[in-house]
mmCIF file of C-alpha atoms in Angstrom:
data_model
loop_
_atom_site.group_PDB
_atom_site.id
_atom_site.type_symbol
_atom_site.label_atom_id
_atom_site.label_comp_id
_atom_site.label_asym_id
_atom_site.label_seq_id
_atom_site.Cartn_x
_atom_site.Cartn_y
_atom_site.Cartn_z
ATOM 1 C CA UNK A 732 184.412 54.783 163.029
ATOM 2 C CA UNK A 733 183.675 51.087 162.974
ATOM 3 C CA UNK A 734 180.919 48.948 161.479
ATOM 4 C CA UNK A 735 178.173 50.537 159.401
ATOM 5 C CA UNK A 736 177.328 54.214 159.825
ATOM 6 C CA UNK A 737 174.376 56.169 158.453
ATOM 7 C CA UNK A 738 173.715 59.885 158.169
ATOM 8 C CA UNK A 739 171.592 61.701 158.938
ATOM 9 C CA UNK A 740 169.992 59.823 161.831
ATOM 10 C CA UNK A 741 166.784 61.831 161.519
ATOM 11 C CA UNK A 742 165.318 63.631 158.503
ATOM 12 C CA UNK A 743 162.115 65.585 158.056
ATOM 13 C CA UNK A 744 161.263 66.617 154.522
ATOM 14 C CA UNK A 745 158.394 68.000 152.522
ATOM 15 C CA UNK A 746 156.936 66.140 149.570
ATOM 16 C CA UNK A 747 158.656 68.468 147.092
ATOM 17 C CA UNK A 748 162.123 68.303 148.654
ATOM 18 C CA UNK A 749 165.159 66.416 147.412
ATOM 19 C CA UNK A 750 167.421 64.813 149.983
ATOM 20 C CA UNK A 751 169.968 62.008 150.207
ATOM 21 C CA UNK A 752 170.727 59.340 152.780
ATOM 22 C CA UNK A 753 174.308 58.194 153.201
ATOM 23 C CA UNK A 754 175.699 54.861 154.346
ATOM 24 C CA UNK A 755 179.328 53.978 154.928
ATOM 25 C CA UNK A 756 180.746 50.610 155.905
ATOM 26 C CA UNK A 757 184.184 50.140 157.456
ATOM 27 C CA UNK A 758 184.169 46.330 157.305
ATOM 28 C CA UNK A 759 185.716 45.703 153.896
ATOM 29 C CA UNK A 760 182.501 44.114 152.623
ATOM 30 C CA UNK A 761 181.537 43.754 148.973
ATOM 31 C CA UNK A 762 177.738 43.791 149.224
ATOM 32 C CA UNK A 763 175.484 46.587 150.472
ATOM 33 C CA UNK A 764 171.740 46.796 150.972
ATOM 34 C CA UNK A 765 168.953 49.302 151.567
ATOM 35 C CA UNK A 766 165.950 48.210 153.636
ATOM 36 C CA UNK A 767 162.758 49.987 154.632
ATOM 37 C CA UNK A 768 161.263 49.296 158.066
ATOM 38 C CA UNK A 769 157.698 50.448 158.711
ATOM 39 C CA UNK A 770 155.679 49.919 161.863
ATOM 40 C CA UNK A 771 154.041 46.477 162.123
ATOM 41 C CA UNK A 772 155.730 45.299 158.895
ATOM 42 C CA UNK A 773 158.746 43.103 158.242
ATOM 43 C CA UNK A 774 161.922 44.665 156.916
ATOM 44 C CA UNK A 775 161.503 45.219 153.186
ATOM 45 C CA UNK A 776 164.536 44.829 150.946
ATOM 46 C CA UNK A 777 164.768 47.746 148.513
ATOM 47 C CA UNK A 778 168.097 47.505 146.703
ATOM 48 C CA UNK A 779 171.154 45.266 146.650
ATOM 49 C CA UNK A 780 174.588 46.181 145.391
ATOM 50 C CA UNK A 781 177.376 43.676 144.875
ATOM 51 C CA UNK A 782 180.831 44.968 143.992
ATOM 52 C CA UNK A 783 179.280 48.362 143.207
ATOM 53 C CA UNK A 784 176.826 46.882 140.706
ATOM 54 C CA UNK A 785 173.105 46.996 141.408
ATOM 55 C CA UNK A 786 171.930 43.398 141.367
ATOM 56 C CA UNK A 787 168.414 43.805 142.653
ATOM 57 C CA UNK A 788 165.661 46.401 142.681
ATOM 58 C CA UNK A 789 162.590 45.131 144.469
ATOM 59 C CA UNK A 790 159.923 47.064 142.568
ATOM 60 C CA UNK A 791 160.829 50.244 144.390
ATOM 61 C CA UNK A 792 159.199 53.466 143.092
ATOM 62 C CA UNK A 793 161.451 55.683 141.013
ATOM 63 C CA UNK A 794 161.274 58.444 143.626
ATOM 64 C CA UNK A 795 163.946 56.375 145.408
ATOM 65 C CA UNK A 796 167.249 56.345 143.522
ATOM 66 C CA UNK A 797 170.267 54.439 144.870
ATOM 67 C CA UNK A 798 173.896 55.119 144.115
ATOM 68 C CA UNK A 799 176.983 53.094 145.000
ATOM 69 C CA UNK A 800 180.150 54.996 143.982
ATOM 70 C CA UNK A 801 182.469 52.450 145.624
ATOM 71 C CA UNK A 802 182.231 49.366 147.811
ATOM 72 C CA UNK A 803 182.315 51.407 151.038
ATOM 73 C CA UNK A 804 179.627 53.968 150.288
ATOM 74 C CA UNK A 805 175.939 53.742 149.448
ATOM 75 C CA UNK A 806 173.471 56.558 148.924
ATOM 76 C CA UNK A 807 169.703 56.732 148.638
ATOM 77 C CA UNK A 808 168.504 59.811 146.800
ATOM 78 C CA UNK A 809 164.966 60.891 147.609
ATOM 79 C CA UNK A 810 162.646 63.173 145.639
ATOM 80 C CA UNK A 811 158.924 63.940 145.627
ATOM 81 C CA UNK A 812 158.238 61.463 148.402
ATOM 82 C CA UNK A 813 154.827 60.637 149.827
ATOM 83 C CA UNK A 814 153.801 60.595 153.515
ATOM 84 C CA UNK A 815 153.581 56.781 153.348
ATOM 85 C CA UNK A 816 157.331 56.747 152.676
ATOM 86 C CA UNK A 817 157.920 57.782 156.284
ATOM 87 C CA UNK A 818 159.863 54.925 157.889
ATOM 88 C CA UNK A 819 163.223 53.818 159.256
ATOM 89 C CA UNK A 820 165.660 53.288 156.395
ATOM 90 C CA UNK A 821 168.366 50.790 157.185
ATOM 91 C CA UNK A 822 171.617 50.135 155.406
ATOM 92 C CA UNK A 823 173.417 46.813 155.734
ATOM 93 C CA UNK A 824 176.580 45.218 154.388
ATOM 94 C CA UNK A 825 177.951 41.695 154.081
ATOM 95 C CA UNK A 826 181.198 40.175 152.804
ATOM 96 C CA UNK A 827 179.352 38.725 149.794
ATOM 97 C CA UNK A 828 175.647 38.204 149.149
ATOM 98 C CA UNK A 829 175.056 34.557 148.364
ATOM 99 C CA UNK A 830 176.249 32.558 151.352
ATOM 100 C CA UNK A 831 174.491 32.322 154.751
ATOM 101 C CA UNK A 832 177.896 32.608 156.346
ATOM 102 C CA UNK A 833 178.024 36.133 154.919
ATOM 103 C CA UNK A 834 176.123 37.758 157.750
ATOM 104 C CA UNK A 835 174.495 41.107 157.069
ATOM 105 C CA UNK A 836 175.480 43.845 159.504
ATOM 106 C CA UNK A 837 173.172 46.808 159.884
ATOM 107 C CA UNK A 838 173.675 50.492 160.459
ATOM 108 C CA UNK A 839 171.634 52.480 163.004
ATOM 109 C CA UNK A 840 169.156 53.686 160.394
ATOM 110 C CA UNK A 841 167.752 57.035 159.289
ATOM 111 C CA UNK A 842 164.317 57.920 160.665
ATOM 112 C CA UNK A 843 162.552 59.674 157.767
ATOM 113 C CA UNK A 844 159.400 61.727 158.169
ATOM 114 C CA UNK A 845 157.649 63.062 155.061
ATOM 115 C CA UNK A 846 155.231 65.910 155.699
ATOM 116 C CA UNK B 253 155.566 31.760 148.505
ATOM 117 C CA UNK B 254 158.431 31.983 150.988
ATOM 118 C CA UNK B 255 157.160 33.201 154.352
ATOM 119 C CA UNK B 256 158.392 33.822 157.907
ATOM 120 C CA UNK B 257 156.004 34.142 160.860
ATOM 121 C CA UNK B 258 157.032 35.111 164.370
ATOM 122 C CA UNK B 259 155.009 34.631 167.516
ATOM 123 C CA UNK B 260 154.001 36.024 169.847
ATOM 124 C CA UNK B 261 153.894 39.583 168.525
ATOM 125 C CA UNK B 262 154.684 40.860 172.018
ATOM 126 C CA UNK B 263 155.800 39.146 175.220
ATOM 127 C CA UNK B 264 155.976 40.541 178.730
ATOM 128 C CA UNK B 265 158.074 38.675 181.288
ATOM 129 C CA UNK B 266 159.131 39.225 184.843
ATOM 130 C CA UNK B 267 162.844 39.258 185.480
ATOM 131 C CA UNK B 268 163.981 35.646 185.829
ATOM 132 C CA UNK B 269 160.931 34.198 184.065
ATOM 133 C CA UNK B 270 162.231 32.010 181.228
ATOM 134 C CA UNK B 271 160.330 31.717 177.951
ATOM 135 C CA UNK B 272 160.677 31.073 174.215
ATOM 136 C CA UNK B 273 160.047 33.014 171.033
ATOM 137 C CA UNK B 274 158.940 31.197 167.900
ATOM 138 C CA UNK B 275 159.863 31.661 164.248
ATOM 139 C CA UNK B 276 158.080 29.400 161.778
ATOM 140 C CA UNK B 277 159.008 29.406 158.125
ATOM 141 C CA UNK B 278 157.681 28.107 154.844
ATOM 142 C CA UNK B 279 160.397 28.272 152.225
ATOM 143 C CA UNK B 280 161.393 26.428 149.088
ATOM 144 C CA UNK B 281 164.767 25.567 150.563
ATOM 145 C CA UNK B 282 166.622 26.907 153.590
ATOM 146 C CA UNK B 283 170.213 28.095 153.331
ATOM 147 C CA UNK B 284 170.312 29.686 156.764
ATOM 148 C CA UNK B 285 168.158 31.155 159.542
ATOM 149 C CA UNK B 286 169.221 34.296 161.349
ATOM 150 C CA UNK B 287 168.257 35.877 164.648
ATOM 151 C CA UNK B 288 168.739 39.589 165.246
ATOM 152 C CA UNK B 289 168.043 41.846 168.214
ATOM 153 C CA UNK B 290 166.776 45.384 167.603
ATOM 154 C CA UNK B 291 166.633 48.115 170.229
ATOM 155 C CA UNK B 292 164.309 51.102 169.717
ATOM 156 C CA UNK B 293 165.680 53.588 167.199
ATOM 157 C CA UNK B 294 168.609 51.342 166.282
ATOM 158 C CA UNK B 295 169.522 48.897 163.555
ATOM 159 C CA UNK B 296 169.274 45.125 164.037
ATOM 160 C CA UNK B 297 172.199 43.506 165.837
ATOM 161 C CA UNK B 298 173.241 40.037 164.696
ATOM 162 C CA UNK B 299 172.847 37.214 167.225
ATOM 163 C CA UNK B 300 172.962 33.781 165.542
ATOM 164 C CA UNK B 301 172.966 31.879 162.262
ATOM 165 C CA UNK B 302 171.566 28.330 162.123
ATOM 166 C CA UNK B 303 172.076 26.178 159.070
ATOM 167 C CA UNK B 304 170.415 22.798 159.586
ATOM 168 C CA UNK B 305 167.758 21.041 161.657
ATOM 169 C CA UNK B 306 169.011 19.998 165.069
ATOM 170 C CA UNK B 307 171.548 22.781 165.320
ATOM 171 C CA UNK B 308 171.718 24.855 168.506
ATOM 172 C CA UNK B 309 173.668 27.982 169.400
ATOM 173 C CA UNK B 310 174.003 29.835 172.693
ATOM 174 C CA UNK B 311 175.033 33.298 173.786
ATOM 175 C CA UNK B 312 174.699 34.322 177.419
ATOM 176 C CA UNK B 313 170.999 33.869 178.335
ATOM 177 C CA UNK B 314 169.933 33.160 174.753
ATOM 178 C CA UNK B 315 169.762 29.798 173.022
ATOM 179 C CA UNK B 316 168.568 29.322 169.445
ATOM 180 C CA UNK B 317 167.364 26.003 168.056
ATOM 181 C CA UNK B 318 166.252 24.921 164.593
ATOM 182 C CA UNK B 319 163.890 22.270 163.230
ATOM 183 C CA UNK B 320 162.734 21.688 159.659
ATOM 184 C CA UNK B 321 159.774 24.031 160.130
ATOM 185 C CA UNK B 322 160.660 26.460 162.907
ATOM 186 C CA UNK B 323 163.234 27.996 165.160
ATOM 187 C CA UNK B 324 162.995 28.888 168.822
ATOM 188 C CA UNK B 325 164.854 31.541 170.730
ATOM 189 C CA UNK B 326 164.923 30.461 174.358
ATOM 190 C CA UNK B 327 165.585 33.128 176.970
ATOM 191 C CA UNK B 328 166.719 31.811 180.340
ATOM 192 C CA UNK B 329 166.300 33.980 183.441
ATOM 193 C CA UNK B 330 165.916 37.191 181.418
ATOM 194 C CA UNK B 331 166.990 40.574 182.705
ATOM 195 C CA UNK B 332 165.507 43.999 181.903
ATOM 196 C CA UNK B 333 168.388 44.658 179.505
ATOM 197 C CA UNK B 334 167.126 41.791 177.342
ATOM 198 C CA UNK B 335 164.116 43.945 176.443
ATOM 199 C CA UNK B 336 164.159 44.483 172.682
ATOM 200 C CA UNK B 337 162.502 43.333 169.480
ATOM 201 C CA UNK B 338 163.850 40.010 168.249
ATOM 202 C CA UNK B 339 163.833 39.481 164.492
ATOM 203 C CA UNK B 340 164.039 36.219 162.612
ATOM 204 C CA UNK B 341 165.115 36.015 158.965
ATOM 205 C CA UNK B 342 165.717 33.227 156.480
ATOM 206 C CA UNK B 343 167.967 32.996 153.474
ATOM 207 C CA UNK B 344 166.483 30.726 150.843
ATOM 208 C CA UNK B 345 167.839 28.502 148.126
ATOM 209 C CA UNK B 346 167.158 29.908 144.698
ATOM 210 C CA UNK B 347 168.107 28.392 141.383
ATOM 211 C CA UNK B 348 167.874 31.681 139.564
ATOM 212 C CA UNK B 349 169.859 34.799 140.137
ATOM 213 C CA UNK B 350 168.761 38.050 141.666
ATOM 214 C CA UNK B 351 167.044 36.830 144.813
ATOM 215 C CA UNK B 352 169.793 34.417 145.807
ATOM 216 C CA UNK B 353 171.218 35.445 149.133
ATOM 217 C CA UNK B 354 168.394 37.793 150.096
ATOM 218 C CA UNK B 355 166.900 37.635 153.585
ATOM 219 C CA UNK B 356 163.181 37.312 154.282
ATOM 220 C CA UNK B 357 162.285 38.790 157.664
ATOM 221 C CA UNK B 358 159.442 38.147 160.077
ATOM 222 C CA UNK B 359 157.650 41.021 161.818
ATOM 223 C CA UNK B 360 159.500 40.401 165.073
ATOM 224 C CA UNK B 361 158.610 39.733 168.707
ATOM 225 C CA UNK B 362 158.759 42.658 171.087
ATOM 226 C CA UNK B 363 160.059 41.427 174.433
ATOM 227 C CA UNK B 364 159.639 43.422 177.635
ATOM 228 C CA UNK B 365 161.286 42.229 180.838
ATOM 229 C CA UNK B 366 160.117 43.916 184.040
ATOM 230 C CA UNK B 367 162.312 44.045 187.141
#
């Protein structure tokens, strides 16, 4: 596998379920990101990890819980979601996070539907 | 407030009909401007980074330019396979931590090229 991979690609869950999204990067990068992409809206940054430490949480509700066990893996744990949380969740990675030369590379996304 | 606006929201072209997409930005200080291409159901694919006014970059039928207030993505003699949503993002200068390095995205321009 190369680049940034995400699993599952599609997920349907009820509001009382607990599920997790997984992201893996094979690029040797030190920064990883979770974004939410909803229809007609710009990509919204949710969380940023740098060297496995969470460095930013953009006022995301606590029903979203990120985890970064090492620099190659990133998880997004979901529980008691709302229908408005239905969206495409994108993972990205970059060599570092502060320089524009550190391009962010995106995974294919997980299409989440909350019933 | 830092802001990125893309226009038009959607653009329909005939194959071979050249045109331009616009990305205007209002930011406190620009570190870099990024163009991405996104196909339906997929993650954004990196195209270009521009760092300073007057800079231009080209890739096949695409050419990106940058001024102090906006960027253009020029598409010359487009083909149906150029159909996608094109996203613009800026990385801003910040004197405080946390947000440094983060990207601010526009809503994108959906391009359709008919044969």
